[in-house]
Short mmCIF file of C-alpha atoms in Angstrom, two decimals:
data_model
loop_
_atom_site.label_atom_id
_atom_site.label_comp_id
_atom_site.label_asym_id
_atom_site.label_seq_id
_atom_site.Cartn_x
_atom_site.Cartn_y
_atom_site.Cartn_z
CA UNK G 30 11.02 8.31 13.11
CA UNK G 31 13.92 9.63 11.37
CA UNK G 32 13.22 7.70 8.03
CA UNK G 33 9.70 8.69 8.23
CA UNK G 34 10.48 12.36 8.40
CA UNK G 35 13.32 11.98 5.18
CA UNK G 36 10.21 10.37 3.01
CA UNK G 37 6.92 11.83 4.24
CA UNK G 38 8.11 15.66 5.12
CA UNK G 39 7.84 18.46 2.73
CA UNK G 40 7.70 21.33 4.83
CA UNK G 41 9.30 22.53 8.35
CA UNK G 42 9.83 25.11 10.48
CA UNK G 43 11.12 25.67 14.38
CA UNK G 44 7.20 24.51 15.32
CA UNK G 45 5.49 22.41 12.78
CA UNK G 46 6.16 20.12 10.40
CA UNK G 47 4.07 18.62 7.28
CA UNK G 48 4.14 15.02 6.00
CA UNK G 49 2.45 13.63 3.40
CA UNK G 50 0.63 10.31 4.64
CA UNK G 51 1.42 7.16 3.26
CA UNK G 52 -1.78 6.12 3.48
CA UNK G 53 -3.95 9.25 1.74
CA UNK G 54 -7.39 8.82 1.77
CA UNK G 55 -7.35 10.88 -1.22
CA UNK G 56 -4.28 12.77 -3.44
CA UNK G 57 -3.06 15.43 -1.63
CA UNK G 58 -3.83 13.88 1.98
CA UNK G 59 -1.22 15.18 4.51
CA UNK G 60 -0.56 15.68 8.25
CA UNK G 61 0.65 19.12 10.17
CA UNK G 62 2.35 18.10 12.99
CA UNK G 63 3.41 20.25 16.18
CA UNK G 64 7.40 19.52 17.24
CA UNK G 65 6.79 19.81 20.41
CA UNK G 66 5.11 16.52 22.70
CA UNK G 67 1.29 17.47 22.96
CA UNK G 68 -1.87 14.90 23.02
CA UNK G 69 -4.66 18.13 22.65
CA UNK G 70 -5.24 20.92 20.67
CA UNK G 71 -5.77 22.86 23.60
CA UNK G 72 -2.16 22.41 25.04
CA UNK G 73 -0.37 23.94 22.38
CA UNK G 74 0.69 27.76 22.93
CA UNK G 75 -0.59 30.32 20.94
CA UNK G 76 2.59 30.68 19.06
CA UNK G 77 2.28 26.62 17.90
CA UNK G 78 -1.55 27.24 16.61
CA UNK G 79 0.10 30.28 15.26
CA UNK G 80 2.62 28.50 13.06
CA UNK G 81 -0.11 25.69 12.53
CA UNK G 82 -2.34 27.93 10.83
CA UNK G 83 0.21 29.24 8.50
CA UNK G 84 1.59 25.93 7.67
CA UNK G 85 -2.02 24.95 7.02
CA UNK G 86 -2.15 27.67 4.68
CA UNK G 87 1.03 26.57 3.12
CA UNK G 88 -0.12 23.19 2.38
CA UNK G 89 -3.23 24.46 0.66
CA UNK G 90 -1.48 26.77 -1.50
CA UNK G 91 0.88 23.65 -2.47
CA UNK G 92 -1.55 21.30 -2.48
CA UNK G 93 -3.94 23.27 -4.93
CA UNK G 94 -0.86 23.65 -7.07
CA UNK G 95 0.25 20.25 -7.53
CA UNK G 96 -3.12 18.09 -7.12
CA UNK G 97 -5.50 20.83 -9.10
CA UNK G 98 -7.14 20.88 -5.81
CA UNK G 99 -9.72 23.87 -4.03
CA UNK G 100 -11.18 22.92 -1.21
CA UNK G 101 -9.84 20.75 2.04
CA UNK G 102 -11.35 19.82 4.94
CA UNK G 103 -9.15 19.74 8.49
CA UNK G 104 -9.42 16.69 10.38
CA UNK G 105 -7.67 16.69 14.24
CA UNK G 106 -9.46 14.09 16.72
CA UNK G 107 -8.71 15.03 20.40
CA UNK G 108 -9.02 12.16 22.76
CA UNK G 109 -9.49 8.31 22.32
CA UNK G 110 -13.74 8.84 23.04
CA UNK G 111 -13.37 10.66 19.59
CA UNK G 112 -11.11 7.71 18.02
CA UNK G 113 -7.78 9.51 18.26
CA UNK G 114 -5.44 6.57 18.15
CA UNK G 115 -2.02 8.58 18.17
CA UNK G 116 -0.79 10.35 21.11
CA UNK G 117 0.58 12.93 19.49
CA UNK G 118 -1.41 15.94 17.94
CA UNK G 119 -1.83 15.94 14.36
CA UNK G 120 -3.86 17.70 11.95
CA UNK G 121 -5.48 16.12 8.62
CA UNK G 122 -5.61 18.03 5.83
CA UNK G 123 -7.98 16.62 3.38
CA UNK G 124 -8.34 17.86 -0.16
CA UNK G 125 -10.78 18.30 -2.80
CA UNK G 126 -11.33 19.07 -6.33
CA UNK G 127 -13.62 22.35 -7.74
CA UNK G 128 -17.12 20.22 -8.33
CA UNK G 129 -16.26 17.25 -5.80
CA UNK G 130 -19.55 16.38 -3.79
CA UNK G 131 -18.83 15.69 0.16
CA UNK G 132 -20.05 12.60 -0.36
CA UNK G 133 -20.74 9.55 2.17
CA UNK G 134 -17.94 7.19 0.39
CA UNK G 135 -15.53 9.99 0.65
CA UNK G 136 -16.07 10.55 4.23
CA UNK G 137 -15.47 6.74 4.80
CA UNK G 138 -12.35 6.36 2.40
CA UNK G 139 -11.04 8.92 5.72
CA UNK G 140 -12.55 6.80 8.13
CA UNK G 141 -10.73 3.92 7.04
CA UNK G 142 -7.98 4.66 5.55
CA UNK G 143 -5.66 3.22 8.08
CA UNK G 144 -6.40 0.28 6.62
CA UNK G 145 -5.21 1.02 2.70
CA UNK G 146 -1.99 -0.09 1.51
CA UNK G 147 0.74 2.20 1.58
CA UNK G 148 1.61 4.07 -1.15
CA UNK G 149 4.86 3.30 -3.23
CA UNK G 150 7.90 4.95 -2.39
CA UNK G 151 8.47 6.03 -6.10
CA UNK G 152 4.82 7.79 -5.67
CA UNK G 153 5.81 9.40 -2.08
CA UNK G 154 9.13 10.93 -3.43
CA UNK G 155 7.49 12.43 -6.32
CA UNK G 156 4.72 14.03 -4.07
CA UNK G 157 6.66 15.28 -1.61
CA UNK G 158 9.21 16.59 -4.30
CA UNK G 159 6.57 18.35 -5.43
CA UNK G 160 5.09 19.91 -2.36
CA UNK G 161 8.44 21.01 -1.34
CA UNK G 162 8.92 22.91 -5.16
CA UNK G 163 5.53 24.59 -4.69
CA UNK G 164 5.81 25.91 -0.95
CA UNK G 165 9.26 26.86 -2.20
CA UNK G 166 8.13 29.03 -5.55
CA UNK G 167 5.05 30.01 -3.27
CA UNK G 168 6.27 33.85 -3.26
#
Protein backbone atom coordinates (compact mmCIF):
# COMPACT_ATOMS: atom_id res chain seq x y z
CA UNK A 1 0.00 0.00 0.00
CA UNK A 2 1.41 3.07 -1.33
CA UNK A 3 0.12 5.33 1.60
CA UNK A 4 1.28 2.83 4.01
CA UNK A 5 4.82 2.88 2.73
CA UNK A 6 4.80 7.18 2.65
CA UNK A 7 3.78 6.97 6.62
CA UNK A 8 5.22 3.79 8.14
CA UNK A 9 8.77 3.55 6.07
CA UNK A 10 11.94 4.95 7.34
CA UNK A 11 14.41 3.00 5.68
CA UNK A 12 14.90 1.25 2.07
CA UNK A 13 17.05 -0.25 -0.08
CA UNK A 14 16.85 -2.44 -3.60
CA UNK A 15 15.81 -5.57 -1.01
CA UNK A 16 14.28 -4.55 2.21
CA UNK A 17 12.38 -2.12 3.55
CA UNK A 18 11.56 -0.95 7.34
CA UNK A 19 8.23 0.38 8.65
CA UNK A 20 7.42 1.40 11.80
CA UNK A 21 4.06 -0.42 12.93
CA UNK A 22 1.14 1.42 13.68
CA UNK A 23 0.28 -0.72 16.15
CA UNK A 24 3.79 -1.07 18.40
CA UNK A 25 3.58 -3.27 21.08
CA UNK A 26 6.11 -1.15 22.59
CA UNK A 27 8.15 2.34 21.35
CA UNK A 28 10.38 1.52 18.87
CA UNK A 29 8.30 -1.58 17.43
CA UNK A 30 8.99 -1.95 13.66
CA UNK A 31 8.81 -4.41 10.73
CA UNK A 32 11.79 -5.40 8.06
CA UNK A 33 10.21 -6.35 5.15
CA UNK A 34 11.71 -8.29 2.00
CA UNK A 35 10.56 -6.46 -1.59
CA UNK A 36 10.35 -9.29 -3.16
CA UNK A 37 6.84 -11.82 -2.80
CA UNK A 38 7.96 -14.57 -0.19
CA UNK A 39 5.63 -16.41 2.58
CA UNK A 40 9.04 -18.22 4.44
CA UNK A 41 12.16 -17.33 5.69
CA UNK A 42 13.61 -20.07 3.94
CA UNK A 43 12.70 -18.80 0.36
CA UNK A 44 14.53 -15.76 0.42
CA UNK A 45 18.13 -15.84 -1.33
CA UNK A 46 21.07 -15.38 0.49
CA UNK A 47 21.53 -11.93 -0.82
CA UNK A 48 17.76 -10.89 0.79
CA UNK A 49 18.83 -12.43 4.42
CA UNK A 50 21.95 -10.61 3.54
CA UNK A 51 20.40 -7.16 3.27
CA UNK A 52 17.90 -8.26 6.12
CA UNK A 53 20.53 -8.60 8.55
CA UNK A 54 22.05 -5.32 7.86
CA UNK A 55 18.85 -3.50 7.85
CA UNK A 56 18.22 -5.24 11.15
CA UNK A 57 21.30 -3.79 12.30
CA UNK A 58 20.28 -0.45 11.02
CA UNK A 59 17.15 -0.33 12.90
CA UNK A 60 18.89 -1.13 16.15
CA UNK A 61 21.41 1.43 15.81
CA UNK A 62 18.36 3.96 15.10
CA UNK A 63 16.20 2.61 17.33
CA UNK A 64 18.71 2.76 20.38
CA UNK A 65 19.24 6.34 19.32
CA UNK A 66 15.91 7.70 19.29
CA UNK A 67 13.93 5.41 21.94
CA UNK A 68 17.11 5.14 24.57
CA UNK A 69 16.70 1.58 23.75
CA UNK A 70 19.52 -1.70 24.14
CA UNK A 71 18.19 -4.69 23.63
CA UNK A 72 15.43 -6.11 20.91
CA UNK A 73 14.12 -9.21 20.39
CA UNK A 74 13.30 -10.48 16.49
CA UNK A 75 10.01 -11.82 15.99
CA UNK A 76 9.24 -13.63 12.24
CA UNK A 77 6.37 -16.43 12.45
CA UNK A 78 6.64 -18.83 9.43
CA UNK A 79 3.44 -20.57 8.63
CA UNK A 80 -0.25 -20.20 9.86
CA UNK A 81 0.42 -23.53 12.57
CA UNK A 82 2.76 -20.83 14.17
CA UNK A 83 -0.01 -17.92 13.89
CA UNK A 84 1.50 -16.12 10.92
CA UNK A 85 -1.52 -14.27 9.67
CA UNK A 86 0.24 -12.27 6.73
CA UNK A 87 1.40 -13.86 3.67
CA UNK A 88 4.13 -11.98 3.23
CA UNK A 89 7.48 -12.35 5.26
CA UNK A 90 8.11 -9.89 7.82
CA UNK A 91 10.38 -9.52 10.60
CA UNK A 92 9.49 -7.90 14.18
CA UNK A 93 11.85 -6.03 15.73
CA UNK A 94 11.02 -5.57 19.29
CA UNK A 95 12.86 -3.22 21.59
CA UNK A 96 13.90 -2.82 25.04
CA UNK A 97 15.28 -0.56 27.56
CA UNK A 98 18.89 -1.25 29.67
CA UNK A 99 17.11 -2.87 33.04
CA UNK A 100 13.71 -3.97 31.27
CA UNK A 101 12.73 -7.54 32.66
CA UNK A 102 11.34 -10.02 29.73
CA UNK A 103 8.46 -10.14 31.47
CA UNK A 104 5.08 -12.23 30.90
CA UNK A 105 2.88 -8.86 30.24
CA UNK A 106 5.44 -7.76 27.80
CA UNK A 107 5.42 -10.88 25.88
CA UNK A 108 1.53 -10.59 25.67
CA UNK A 109 1.37 -6.72 24.85
CA UNK A 110 3.25 -8.63 21.37
CA UNK A 111 0.85 -11.25 21.34
CA UNK A 112 -1.91 -8.99 21.09
CA UNK A 113 -1.11 -6.15 19.81
CA UNK A 114 -3.10 -6.46 16.67
CA UNK A 115 -5.70 -5.56 18.62
CA UNK A 116 -4.38 -1.88 20.05
CA UNK A 117 -5.48 1.19 18.52
CA UNK A 118 -3.41 2.69 16.03
CA UNK A 119 -1.17 5.16 16.79
CA UNK A 120 -1.78 8.91 15.73
CA UNK A 121 -0.49 10.08 12.63
CA UNK A 122 1.15 13.17 14.35
CA UNK A 123 3.05 10.33 16.59
CA UNK A 124 3.97 8.10 13.33
CA UNK A 125 5.49 11.13 11.40
CA UNK A 126 7.55 12.14 14.23
CA UNK A 127 8.93 8.50 14.68
CA UNK A 128 9.61 7.77 11.47
CA UNK A 129 11.20 11.34 11.01
CA UNK A 130 13.29 10.34 13.45
CA UNK A 131 14.40 6.92 12.41
CA UNK A 132 15.10 8.20 9.04
CA UNK A 133 17.58 11.25 10.77
CA UNK A 134 19.37 8.56 12.80
CA UNK A 135 20.02 5.78 10.03
CA UNK A 136 20.94 8.86 8.04
CA UNK A 137 23.71 10.49 10.66
CA UNK A 138 24.48 6.69 11.43
CA UNK A 139 28.18 7.13 9.89
Amino acid sequence: NIDVLKSQAFYEDEHVIALYTHKPACKGHCLIIPKSHQTRFESLSEKEVAHIGACIKKVHFAASKVFKTSSYLLLQKNGGEVGQSISHLHIHYLPRKKGAQFQLFFFFKILVAHVFPKISEAKMEKYTFEMKEAIKNES
